[in-house]
Coordinates of C-alpha atoms in Angstrom, one line a residue:
M1 CA -50.2 93.9 -2.7
T2 CA -52.9 96.6 -2.4
L3 CA -52.9 99.4 0.2
L4 CA -55.8 97.8 2.0
R5 CA -54.0 94.5 2.4
I6 CA -50.9 96.4 3.7
F7 CA -52.9 98.2 6.2
A8 CA -54.7 95.1 7.4
S9 CA -51.4 93.3 7.8
A10 CA -49.9 96.1 9.8
L11 CA -53.0 96.4 11.9
S12 CA -53.0 92.7 12.8
A13 CA -49.4 93.0 13.9
L14 CA -50.1 96.0 16.0
V15 CA -53.1 94.6 17.9
C16 CA -51.3 91.3 18.6
L17 CA -48.3 93.2 20.0
A18 CA -50.7 95.4 22.1
G19 CA -52.4 92.3 23.6
I20 CA -55.9 93.4 22.8
W21 CA -56.5 90.9 20.1
S22 CA -54.8 87.5 20.3
C23 CA -53.1 86.2 17.2
N24 CA -55.5 83.3 17.2
G25 CA -58.4 85.8 16.9
D26 CA -59.8 85.8 20.5
K27 CA -61.1 89.2 21.6
K28 CA -59.9 90.5 25.0
G29 CA -62.0 93.7 25.3
G30 CA -61.4 97.5 25.2
S31 CA -60.2 97.7 28.9
D32 CA -57.0 95.9 27.8
I33 CA -55.8 98.7 25.6
P34 CA -52.5 99.9 27.0
D35 CA -51.8 103.4 28.1
G36 CA -49.7 105.7 25.8
I37 CA -49.2 105.3 22.1
T38 CA -48.6 101.9 20.5
I39 CA -46.9 101.6 17.0
A40 CA -45.7 98.3 15.5
E41 CA -42.1 97.8 16.5
K42 CA -40.7 97.6 13.0
Y43 CA -41.6 101.3 12.4
I44 CA -39.9 102.4 15.5
T45 CA -36.7 100.4 14.9
E46 CA -36.5 100.4 11.1
G47 CA -38.4 103.5 10.2
V48 CA -39.9 104.1 6.8
S49 CA -38.0 104.2 3.5
F50 CA -39.1 105.6 0.2
A51 CA -37.5 105.1 -3.2
T52 CA -36.5 108.1 -5.3
S53 CA -39.9 108.0 -7.1
G54 CA -41.8 108.4 -3.8
G55 CA -45.0 106.6 -2.7
E56 CA -47.2 106.0 0.4
V57 CA -47.0 104.0 3.6
T58 CA -49.9 103.6 6.1
I59 CA -49.0 103.2 9.8
P60 CA -51.7 102.1 12.3
V61 CA -51.4 103.9 15.6
Q62 CA -53.2 102.8 18.8
S63 CA -54.1 105.0 21.7
K64 CA -57.0 105.5 24.2
N65 CA -56.8 109.2 23.4
D66 CA -57.0 111.2 20.1
V67 CA -53.7 111.0 18.2
S68 CA -52.2 113.6 15.9
A69 CA -49.1 113.5 13.7
T70 CA -46.7 116.0 12.3
A71 CA -43.7 115.7 9.9
S72 CA -40.5 117.7 10.4
A73 CA -40.1 118.3 6.7
T74 CA -42.5 119.7 4.1
W75 CA -41.6 117.1 1.5
L76 CA -43.5 114.4 3.5
S77 CA -47.2 114.7 4.0
V78 CA -49.1 113.0 6.7
S79 CA -52.9 112.3 6.5
K80 CA -55.1 110.9 9.3
G81 CA -57.6 108.2 8.6
T82 CA -60.8 107.1 10.5
T83 CA -60.2 105.7 13.9
S84 CA -61.6 102.3 14.8
P85 CA -63.6 102.8 18.0
A86 CA -63.4 99.2 19.2
L87 CA -59.6 99.1 18.9
S88 CA -58.8 102.8 19.2
V89 CA -56.5 102.4 16.2
T90 CA -56.0 105.3 13.8
P91 CA -54.3 104.8 10.4
F92 CA -51.9 107.5 9.3
T93 CA -50.7 107.7 5.7
L94 CA -47.2 109.0 5.0
A95 CA -46.8 110.2 1.3
A96 CA -43.6 111.4 -0.4
G97 CA -43.3 112.7 -3.9
E98 CA -40.3 112.3 -6.3
N99 CA -37.0 113.3 -4.7
R100 CA -35.2 115.4 -7.3
E101 CA -32.4 116.4 -5.1
T102 CA -29.0 114.7 -5.4
S103 CA -28.8 113.8 -1.7
D104 CA -30.8 111.4 0.4
R105 CA -33.3 113.2 2.6
S106 CA -34.8 112.4 6.0
C107 CA -37.3 113.6 8.5
T108 CA -39.2 112.5 11.6
V109 CA -42.9 112.0 12.0
T110 CA -44.0 112.6 15.6
F111 CA -47.2 111.0 16.9
T112 CA -48.8 112.5 20.1
D113 CA -52.0 112.1 22.1
G114 CA -51.4 115.1 24.3
K115 CA -49.6 113.3 27.0
N116 CA -47.4 110.8 25.2
S117 CA -45.5 110.8 21.9
K118 CA -43.5 108.5 19.7
S119 CA -41.4 109.2 16.6
V120 CA -40.8 107.3 13.4
S121 CA -37.8 108.2 11.1
V122 CA -38.5 108.5 7.4
T123 CA -35.8 108.5 4.6
Q124 CA -35.9 108.9 0.8
E125 CA -33.3 108.0 -1.7
A126 CA -31.7 110.7 -3.7
A127 CA -32.1 111.3 -7.4
A128 CA -29.1 110.3 -9.5
G129 CA -26.6 113.1 -9.2
L130 CA -23.8 114.2 -11.5
T131 CA -21.8 117.4 -11.6
V132 CA -18.7 117.9 -13.8
K133 CA -16.7 120.7 -12.3
T134 CA -14.8 121.8 -15.4
A135 CA -16.6 122.6 -18.7
S136 CA -13.6 122.5 -20.9
V137 CA -9.9 121.6 -20.9
D138 CA -7.1 123.1 -23.1
V139 CA -4.3 120.7 -24.0
P140 CA -1.0 121.5 -25.7
A141 CA -0.2 120.0 -29.1
E142 CA 2.2 117.4 -27.5
G143 CA -0.7 115.9 -25.6
G144 CA -0.4 114.3 -22.2
E145 CA -2.6 113.4 -19.2
I146 CA -5.6 115.5 -18.1
S147 CA -7.8 115.2 -15.0
I148 CA -11.5 116.1 -14.8
G149 CA -13.1 116.5 -11.5
L150 CA -16.8 115.5 -10.9
S151 CA -19.3 114.6 -8.2
A152 CA -21.6 111.7 -8.4
N153 CA -23.8 109.6 -6.1
V154 CA -24.2 106.5 -8.2
R155 CA -22.1 104.6 -10.8
Y156 CA -21.6 106.6 -14.0
S157 CA -20.5 105.8 -17.5
I158 CA -18.0 107.7 -19.7
S159 CA -18.3 108.2 -23.4
I160 CA -15.4 109.8 -25.4
G161 CA -16.4 111.4 -28.7
V162 CA -13.0 111.2 -30.4
S163 CA -10.4 108.5 -30.7
W164 CA -7.3 110.6 -29.7
I165 CA -8.5 110.8 -26.1
T166 CA -8.4 107.6 -24.0
S167 CA -9.5 106.9 -20.5
V168 CA -6.9 106.0 -17.9
S169 CA -9.3 105.0 -15.1
T170 CA -13.0 104.7 -14.4
R171 CA -14.8 104.2 -11.1
A172 CA -17.8 105.5 -9.3
S173 CA -21.1 106.7 -5.2
M174 CA -22.6 112.1 -4.2
A175 CA -18.7 111.8 -3.7
D176 CA -15.9 113.5 -5.5
Y177 CA -13.9 111.8 -8.2
T178 CA -11.1 112.6 -10.6
E179 CA -11.0 110.8 -13.9
K180 CA -7.8 110.8 -15.9
F181 CA -7.5 110.7 -19.7
T182 CA -4.6 110.5 -22.1
V183 CA -4.6 112.9 -25.0
S184 CA -2.5 111.9 -28.0
P185 CA -0.1 114.3 -29.6
N186 CA -1.5 116.5 -32.3
A187 CA 1.0 116.8 -35.1
A188 CA -1.4 118.6 -37.5
P189 CA -1.1 122.4 -37.7
A190 CA -4.7 122.8 -36.8
S191 CA -6.4 122.8 -33.4
R192 CA -9.0 120.2 -32.6
S193 CA -11.7 119.5 -30.0
G194 CA -13.5 116.5 -28.6
V195 CA -16.2 115.9 -26.1
I196 CA -16.2 113.6 -23.1
T197 CA -19.6 112.7 -21.8
F198 CA -20.4 111.4 -18.3
T199 CA -23.8 109.7 -17.9
I200 CA -25.9 108.5 -15.0
E201 CA -29.3 107.0 -15.6
G202 CA -30.0 109.1 -18.6
K203 CA -28.6 112.3 -17.2
S204 CA -25.4 113.6 -18.9
E205 CA -22.8 116.3 -18.5
T206 CA -20.1 117.0 -21.0
V207 CA -16.5 118.3 -21.0
T208 CA -15.0 119.8 -24.1
V209 CA -11.3 119.1 -24.6
K210 CA -9.5 121.5 -26.9
Q211 CA -6.1 120.7 -28.2
A212 CA -3.7 123.2 -29.6
A213 CA -2.4 123.0 -33.1
G214 CA 0.9 121.2 -33.6
S215 CA 3.9 122.8 -35.0
S216 CA 4.7 121.7 -38.5
S217 CA 7.2 118.8 -38.3
G218 CA 8.6 119.4 -41.7
G219 CA 8.9 122.0 -44.4
I220 CA 7.8 122.2 -47.9
D221 CA 11.2 121.8 -49.5
K222 CA 11.1 118.3 -50.9
T223 CA 10.4 117.7 -54.6
A224 CA 7.6 115.5 -55.8
A225 CA 10.1 112.8 -56.6
E226 CA 11.7 112.9 -53.1
I227 CA 8.2 112.7 -51.5
A228 CA 7.1 109.8 -53.8
A229 CA 10.2 107.8 -52.7
A230 CA 9.0 108.0 -49.1
M231 CA 5.3 107.2 -49.8
Y232 CA 5.2 103.5 -50.7
P233 CA 3.3 101.4 -50.0
G234 CA 0.1 103.3 -49.7
W235 CA -3.4 102.5 -48.4
N236 CA -6.8 103.9 -49.3
L237 CA -9.4 104.9 -46.7
G238 CA -12.0 103.6 -49.2
N239 CA -15.8 103.9 -49.2
T240 CA -15.6 106.4 -46.3
M241 CA -15.2 110.1 -46.8
E242 CA -16.4 109.8 -50.4
G243 CA -19.6 108.0 -49.4
G244 CA -23.1 109.3 -50.1
S245 CA -25.6 109.7 -52.9
N246 CA -25.4 111.8 -56.0
S247 CA -29.0 112.8 -55.4
N248 CA -27.6 115.0 -52.6
S249 CA -25.2 116.9 -54.9
W250 CA -25.0 120.6 -54.2
K251 CA -26.9 120.0 -50.9
N252 CA -25.8 119.5 -47.3
I253 CA -26.6 116.4 -45.4
G254 CA -23.9 116.6 -42.7
I255 CA -21.2 114.3 -41.6
S256 CA -23.2 111.1 -41.4
S257 CA -22.2 110.2 -45.0
E258 CA -18.9 108.9 -43.6
T259 CA -20.6 105.6 -42.7
S260 CA -23.1 105.5 -45.6
W261 CA -21.0 103.0 -47.6
Q262 CA -19.4 101.2 -44.7
S263 CA -20.2 101.1 -41.0
T264 CA -17.0 102.2 -39.2
K265 CA -16.2 105.7 -38.2
T266 CA -12.6 106.5 -38.8
T267 CA -10.4 106.7 -35.6
Q268 CA -6.9 107.4 -34.6
Q269 CA -6.6 103.7 -33.7
I270 CA -7.5 102.6 -37.3
I271 CA -4.8 104.8 -38.8
S272 CA -2.3 103.6 -36.2
M273 CA -3.0 100.0 -37.2
V274 CA -2.4 100.9 -40.9
K275 CA 0.9 102.5 -39.9
E276 CA 2.0 99.6 -37.8
A277 CA 1.2 97.2 -40.6
G278 CA 3.9 98.9 -42.7
F279 CA 2.1 101.5 -44.9
R280 CA 3.7 104.9 -45.3
S281 CA 0.9 106.9 -46.9
V282 CA -2.9 107.1 -46.9
R283 CA -5.1 108.3 -49.7
I284 CA -8.4 109.8 -48.5
P285 CA -11.0 109.8 -51.3
C286 CA -13.3 112.6 -50.4
A287 CA -16.7 114.1 -51.5
W288 CA -17.3 117.8 -51.3
V289 CA -20.1 118.6 -53.6
M290 CA -22.0 115.4 -52.9
G291 CA -23.8 116.2 -49.7
H292 CA -21.5 118.9 -48.2
I293 CA -22.5 122.2 -49.9
T294 CA -24.4 124.9 -48.0
D295 CA -24.6 127.4 -50.8
A296 CA -24.7 126.0 -54.3
E297 CA -24.0 129.2 -56.1
A298 CA -21.0 130.1 -54.0
C299 CA -19.9 126.4 -53.8
T300 CA -19.6 126.8 -50.0
I301 CA -18.4 123.7 -48.3
D302 CA -20.1 122.8 -45.0
G303 CA -17.8 123.9 -42.1
E304 CA -18.6 120.8 -40.0
W305 CA -17.6 118.5 -42.8
M306 CA -14.4 120.4 -43.4
E307 CA -13.5 120.0 -39.7
R308 CA -14.2 116.3 -39.9
V309 CA -12.0 115.9 -42.9
K310 CA -9.3 117.9 -41.1
E311 CA -9.6 115.6 -38.1
V312 CA -9.1 112.5 -40.3
V313 CA -6.1 114.1 -42.0
G314 CA -4.8 114.9 -38.6
Y315 CA -4.9 111.2 -37.6
C316 CA -2.6 110.4 -40.5
I317 CA -0.2 113.4 -40.0
T318 CA 0.1 112.4 -36.3
E319 CA 1.4 109.0 -37.4
G320 CA 3.9 110.6 -39.7
L321 CA 2.1 109.3 -42.8
Y322 CA 1.9 111.1 -46.1
V323 CA -1.7 112.0 -47.0
V324 CA -3.3 112.3 -50.4
L325 CA -6.6 114.3 -50.2
N326 CA -8.6 114.4 -53.4
Q327 CA -11.9 115.3 -54.9
H328 CA -13.4 111.9 -55.7
W329 CA -16.4 110.8 -57.8
D330 CA -18.4 113.4 -55.8
G331 CA -21.7 112.7 -57.5
G332 CA -20.2 113.0 -61.0
W333 CA -20.6 116.8 -61.2
M334 CA -17.0 117.0 -62.6
E335 CA -15.9 113.4 -63.2
H336 CA -18.8 112.8 -65.6
D337 CA -20.6 116.1 -66.3
G338 CA -17.4 118.0 -66.9
F339 CA -16.5 115.7 -69.8
T340 CA -19.7 115.4 -71.7
V341 CA -20.1 116.8 -75.2
N342 CA -22.4 119.6 -74.0
A343 CA -20.6 120.5 -70.8
D344 CA -20.2 124.2 -69.9
V345 CA -16.5 124.0 -69.4
E346 CA -16.1 127.6 -68.1
T347 CA -18.8 127.1 -65.4
K348 CA -17.3 123.8 -64.4
K349 CA -13.8 125.3 -64.2
A350 CA -15.1 128.2 -62.0
Q351 CA -16.8 125.7 -59.7
L352 CA -13.6 123.7 -59.4
V353 CA -11.6 126.8 -58.5
K354 CA -14.1 127.8 -55.8
I355 CA -14.0 124.3 -54.2
W356 CA -10.3 123.9 -54.3
T357 CA -9.6 127.4 -53.1
Q358 CA -11.6 126.6 -49.9
I359 CA -9.8 123.3 -49.4
A360 CA -6.4 124.8 -50.0
E361 CA -7.0 127.7 -47.6
E362 CA -8.1 125.4 -44.8
F363 CA -5.0 123.2 -45.2
R364 CA -2.5 126.0 -46.1
D365 CA -0.3 125.6 -43.1
Y366 CA 0.2 121.8 -43.4
D367 CA 3.6 120.7 -44.4
E368 CA 4.7 118.5 -47.3
H369 CA 3.1 115.4 -45.7
L370 CA -0.2 116.6 -47.2
I371 CA -0.7 116.3 -51.0
F372 CA -3.7 117.5 -53.0
A373 CA -5.1 115.4 -55.9
G374 CA -7.3 117.5 -58.2
L375 CA -9.7 114.8 -59.4
N376 CA -10.1 111.0 -59.2
E377 CA -11.1 109.2 -62.4
P378 CA -12.0 111.9 -65.0
G379 CA -14.5 110.5 -67.5
V380 CA -15.1 107.2 -65.8
G381 CA -18.6 105.9 -65.1
G382 CA -22.0 106.9 -66.1
K383 CA -24.4 109.2 -64.2
Y384 CA -27.9 108.4 -62.9
T385 CA -29.3 111.5 -64.6
D386 CA -28.9 112.4 -68.2
G387 CA -25.5 114.2 -68.4
G388 CA -25.0 113.8 -72.2
S389 CA -22.5 111.5 -73.9
L390 CA -18.8 111.7 -73.0
V391 CA -16.2 113.2 -75.3
S392 CA -13.5 111.0 -76.9
V393 CA -10.4 110.2 -74.9
T394 CA -8.4 112.7 -77.0
Q395 CA -10.8 115.5 -76.4
M396 CA -10.9 114.4 -72.7
S397 CA -7.2 114.9 -72.3
E398 CA -7.5 118.4 -73.9
R399 CA -10.2 119.3 -71.4
L400 CA -8.3 117.8 -68.5
A401 CA -5.5 120.2 -69.2
V402 CA -8.0 123.1 -68.7
Y403 CA -9.4 121.7 -65.4
E404 CA -6.1 120.6 -64.0
Q405 CA -4.5 124.0 -64.8
A406 CA -7.4 125.6 -62.9
F407 CA -6.8 123.3 -60.0
I408 CA -3.0 124.0 -59.9
D409 CA -3.5 127.8 -60.1
A410 CA -6.3 127.8 -57.5
V411 CA -4.1 126.0 -54.9
R412 CA -0.9 128.1 -55.7
A413 CA -2.9 131.3 -55.3
T414 CA -3.7 130.6 -51.7
G415 CA 0.0 131.0 -50.8
G416 CA 1.8 129.8 -47.7
N417 CA 2.9 126.2 -47.9
N418 CA 0.5 125.7 -50.9
A419 CA 2.9 127.7 -53.0
G420 CA 5.3 124.7 -53.0
R421 CA 3.0 121.8 -52.1
T422 CA 3.2 118.7 -54.2
L423 CA 0.0 118.3 -56.4
I424 CA -1.3 115.4 -58.3
V425 CA -3.0 115.4 -61.7
Q426 CA -4.9 112.5 -63.3
G427 CA -4.7 110.9 -66.7
P428 CA -7.8 110.4 -68.9
N429 CA -10.0 107.7 -67.2
T430 CA -7.0 107.3 -64.9
N431 CA -6.0 104.6 -67.4
I432 CA -2.3 103.8 -68.2
D433 CA -2.7 103.4 -71.9
N434 CA -5.1 106.3 -72.3
F435 CA -2.7 108.6 -70.4
C436 CA 0.4 107.5 -72.2
D437 CA -1.3 107.8 -75.6
N438 CA -2.9 111.2 -74.8
D439 CA -0.4 113.0 -72.6
Y440 CA -1.4 116.5 -71.8
M441 CA 1.4 117.4 -69.3
S442 CA 3.2 119.6 -71.8
K443 CA 0.1 121.9 -71.7
L444 CA 0.4 122.5 -68.0
S445 CA 2.4 125.1 -66.2
D446 CA 3.3 125.4 -62.5
S447 CA 4.9 128.3 -60.6
A448 CA 6.6 125.7 -58.4
A449 CA 9.3 123.6 -59.9
D450 CA 9.3 119.8 -59.6
R451 CA 6.1 119.7 -57.5
L452 CA 3.7 117.7 -59.8
M453 CA 2.9 114.0 -59.7
V454 CA 0.6 112.1 -62.0
E455 CA -2.0 109.4 -61.1
V456 CA -3.4 106.3 -62.7
H457 CA -5.4 103.4 -61.3
F458 CA -4.8 99.7 -62.0
Y459 CA -7.4 97.0 -61.9
D460 CA -6.1 94.8 -64.8
P461 CA -7.2 92.3 -65.9
W462 CA -10.8 93.2 -64.8
Q463 CA -11.9 89.6 -65.3
F464 CA -9.7 88.7 -62.3
T465 CA -9.8 91.8 -60.2
G466 CA -13.4 92.9 -60.3
M467 CA -15.7 91.2 -62.8
E468 CA -18.8 90.0 -60.9
S469 CA -20.3 87.4 -63.2
D470 CA -19.6 85.7 -66.5
A471 CA -20.5 87.7 -69.7
D472 CA -20.8 86.8 -73.3
W473 CA -17.4 88.3 -74.0
G474 CA -15.6 86.4 -71.2
K475 CA -15.6 84.6 -67.9
V476 CA -14.6 85.5 -64.4
Y477 CA -11.0 84.5 -63.6
Y478 CA -10.2 83.0 -60.1
Y479 CA -6.6 82.2 -60.7
W480 CA -3.7 84.6 -61.6
G481 CA 0.1 84.4 -61.8
K482 CA 2.8 81.9 -62.3
G483 CA 2.0 78.4 -61.0
N484 CA -1.5 79.3 -59.7
K485 CA -3.6 76.9 -61.7
G486 CA -7.0 75.9 -60.2
S487 CA -9.0 72.9 -61.1
D488 CA -11.2 74.8 -63.6
S489 CA -9.1 75.8 -66.6
S490 CA -11.7 78.2 -67.8
R491 CA -11.1 80.3 -64.7
I492 CA -7.4 80.7 -65.2
C493 CA -6.1 84.1 -66.3
P494 CA -4.0 83.8 -69.5
D495 CA -0.2 84.2 -68.8
G496 CA -0.3 87.3 -71.1
Y497 CA -2.0 89.2 -68.4
A498 CA 0.1 87.9 -65.5
E499 CA 3.3 89.3 -64.0
T500 CA 4.9 90.3 -67.3
Y501 CA 1.9 92.4 -68.2
V502 CA 1.9 94.2 -64.9
S503 CA 5.6 94.9 -65.3
S504 CA 5.2 96.2 -68.8
Q505 CA 2.3 98.6 -67.8
M506 CA 4.4 100.1 -65.0
K507 CA 7.4 100.5 -67.3
K508 CA 5.1 102.6 -69.6
M509 CA 4.5 105.0 -66.7
R510 CA 8.2 105.2 -65.9
T511 CA 9.2 105.9 -69.5
N512 CA 6.4 108.5 -70.1
F513 CA 6.4 110.2 -66.8
A514 CA 8.7 109.2 -63.9
D515 CA 11.8 109.4 -66.1
K516 CA 10.6 112.9 -67.2
G517 CA 10.3 114.2 -63.6
Y518 CA 6.7 113.3 -62.9
P519 CA 6.6 110.5 -60.2
V520 CA 3.5 108.3 -60.5
L521 CA 0.8 107.5 -58.0
V522 CA -1.0 104.2 -58.7
G523 CA -3.8 105.7 -56.6
E524 CA -5.9 102.6 -56.6
F525 CA -5.2 98.9 -57.2
G526 CA -6.7 95.7 -56.0
A527 CA -8.4 92.4 -56.7
N528 CA -11.5 90.9 -55.1
Q529 CA -10.8 87.9 -52.9
R530 CA -13.8 85.8 -54.1
F531 CA -13.8 83.0 -51.5
A532 CA -13.1 82.9 -47.8
D533 CA -9.4 82.3 -47.0
G534 CA -8.6 78.6 -47.1
K535 CA -11.5 77.6 -49.3
D536 CA -9.4 77.6 -52.5
S537 CA -5.7 77.6 -52.0
A538 CA -4.9 78.4 -55.6
H539 CA -7.2 81.4 -55.4
D540 CA -5.5 82.5 -52.2
A541 CA -2.1 82.2 -53.8
S542 CA -3.4 84.2 -56.8
I543 CA -4.5 87.1 -54.6
K544 CA -1.2 87.2 -52.8
A545 CA 0.7 87.0 -56.1
Y546 CA -1.3 89.8 -57.7
Y547 CA -0.8 92.2 -54.8
K548 CA 2.9 91.4 -54.6
A549 CA 3.4 91.8 -58.4
V550 CA 1.7 95.2 -58.6
T551 CA 3.5 96.5 -55.5
K552 CA 6.9 95.4 -56.7
C553 CA 6.6 96.4 -60.3
A554 CA 5.2 99.8 -59.4
I555 CA 8.0 100.6 -57.0
D556 CA 10.7 99.4 -59.4
N557 CA 9.4 101.9 -61.9
G558 CA 9.1 105.0 -59.7
C559 CA 5.4 104.5 -59.0
V560 CA 3.7 104.5 -55.6
P561 CA 1.2 101.6 -55.2
V562 CA -1.8 102.5 -53.1
A563 CA -4.1 99.5 -52.3
W564 CA -7.9 100.0 -52.3
D565 CA -9.7 98.9 -49.1
T566 CA -13.5 98.7 -48.9
N567 CA -14.0 97.6 -45.3
Y568 CA -16.5 95.0 -46.4
T569 CA -15.8 91.9 -44.2
S570 CA -17.5 89.5 -46.5
Y571 CA -16.7 87.9 -49.9
P572 CA -16.0 89.0 -52.5
S573 CA -14.2 92.1 -51.3
M574 CA -10.9 94.1 -51.5
T575 CA -10.8 94.6 -47.8
I576 CA -7.3 94.4 -46.1
F577 CA -8.3 95.5 -42.6
S578 CA -11.4 95.0 -40.5
R579 CA -11.6 98.5 -39.1
A580 CA -14.2 97.6 -36.4
S581 CA -12.0 94.9 -34.8
L582 CA -8.7 96.6 -35.6
K583 CA -7.4 93.4 -37.1
V584 CA -6.1 92.2 -40.5
F585 CA -9.0 90.8 -42.5
N586 CA -7.0 89.5 -45.5
A587 CA -3.5 88.3 -44.9
N588 CA -3.1 87.3 -48.6
M589 CA -3.3 90.9 -49.7
L590 CA -1.2 92.4 -46.9
D591 CA 1.5 89.7 -47.1
G592 CA 1.6 90.2 -50.9
I593 CA 2.1 93.9 -50.5
M594 CA 4.8 93.7 -47.9
E595 CA 6.7 91.0 -49.8
G596 CA 6.5 93.2 -52.9
V597 CA 8.0 96.1 -50.9
S598 CA 10.8 93.9 -49.5
E599 CA 11.8 92.6 -53.0
S600 CA 11.6 96.0 -54.8
Y601 CA 13.9 98.9 -55.5
W602 CA 13.1 102.5 -56.2
M603 CA 13.9 103.4 -59.8
K604 CA 17.4 102.1 -59.9

């Protein structure tokens, strides 16, 4: 409706009420104009209301005499229009700008003709208001309940930036409120902080919650073998902290890489779910050079990234889990480039020392629940740029001894709990046969006694676990294990690579390492579930049987099995948990692992 139509409507109502113009349009004459000031009744009884954004309202005023108007507040302007001589009606326009105050405001407009006066009340809604009364809150390590006072005049929303703070109550109308939150205990020996954001209509205020470091719940006295016996089964936070692109190597892109390979940011609730499912350790594959270096020459790790890694480690420590923190593929700067024929070994070694010195210093005060793994899969995989051809497996093991010794020495040199922390070194290609045939452990020395573990990975046979499509040398296997025979015989894994093969491979690691005082981490194992659960019962049974066999055979031989988990909730995948929904995604895998645990024994 236009302003002209609004004025015409109000004017018609006014003159009808005044009796000078009948509602059927008959003119009475100017002598019938009443004495005093006449304003439509609705303005007298209801007043005028403006929204927060402001606006204009025109009020027709009738009087035989000249009328003026004044407002009691400067935020409201009143302008006088041209008087109609025949009707003695004068339009007055009331205009209000945006109300940026957090309280409603009101005033009075008084109309007078020198002898008589009438008033109209005017109100305007407040702008959305939000005031948080405390900028930050300090919380002891044991956690507890905190209260945050605030004032607001409309309903507000709350956003919590970390998973270890949870809201106890929410409500909202400018009135004072107190919101309560629960802060989980912090078992990690490092302080942490999180942000709570209160928002009203796009306006936000934040509160920083700072929690003190926890006191170390344990010492550093256990041997590697004693720790390994308490770590099984293990779970990998896969495709997460190691995510990114090797094109960003020796650069810094921030912490967004955590969700570059999968979509869920890690939370305390995810780690709690893993613990409740029966896992006793978490391996955190981690990138450092690939996207998290602020100074390439000094190998300086981005401080924000370091804090995020510490936060994720803290989630695990708080749950009482053992944590393996490594340097993963990391763009291939070491995993590939460090093992090429033309590699500058001394430069690579110096870079490795700089990186691990920083990591070790940041985590020096953590107890024996934190374990460092120097590399991931040395010599595995190609690189997208020309890094030269890889050396032989024998030469690789010789070079591994140089790099792993540098890793051990760098960590030990930082002192504190790192002087006795359990460390993990990897075999060539992290392959069982390559490691057993090219053992380099005799070349390593350690100032701490009985504090080394060795690591291999297990995805055998590849035709069942990971092969994506048929090749000229073989076909993809859908069925594995005793009695699991599908309808297509060409898709059945030969018995020679079934349970007995798994057992024999794990026995090799026991004979060559565990029995010699080096407990074994099977840092990754898994097999792709190729079809949705229930589509092929023989395939479902095969997946369960594989996870059970690897778990049981590993534990029986002094090896800690650590299942790989990609967080891809589609098929094929090696996903055990849906992190977004906090639910089990693949019961075949989880049930197989837990049955393997229940039927196993530790190196009897």
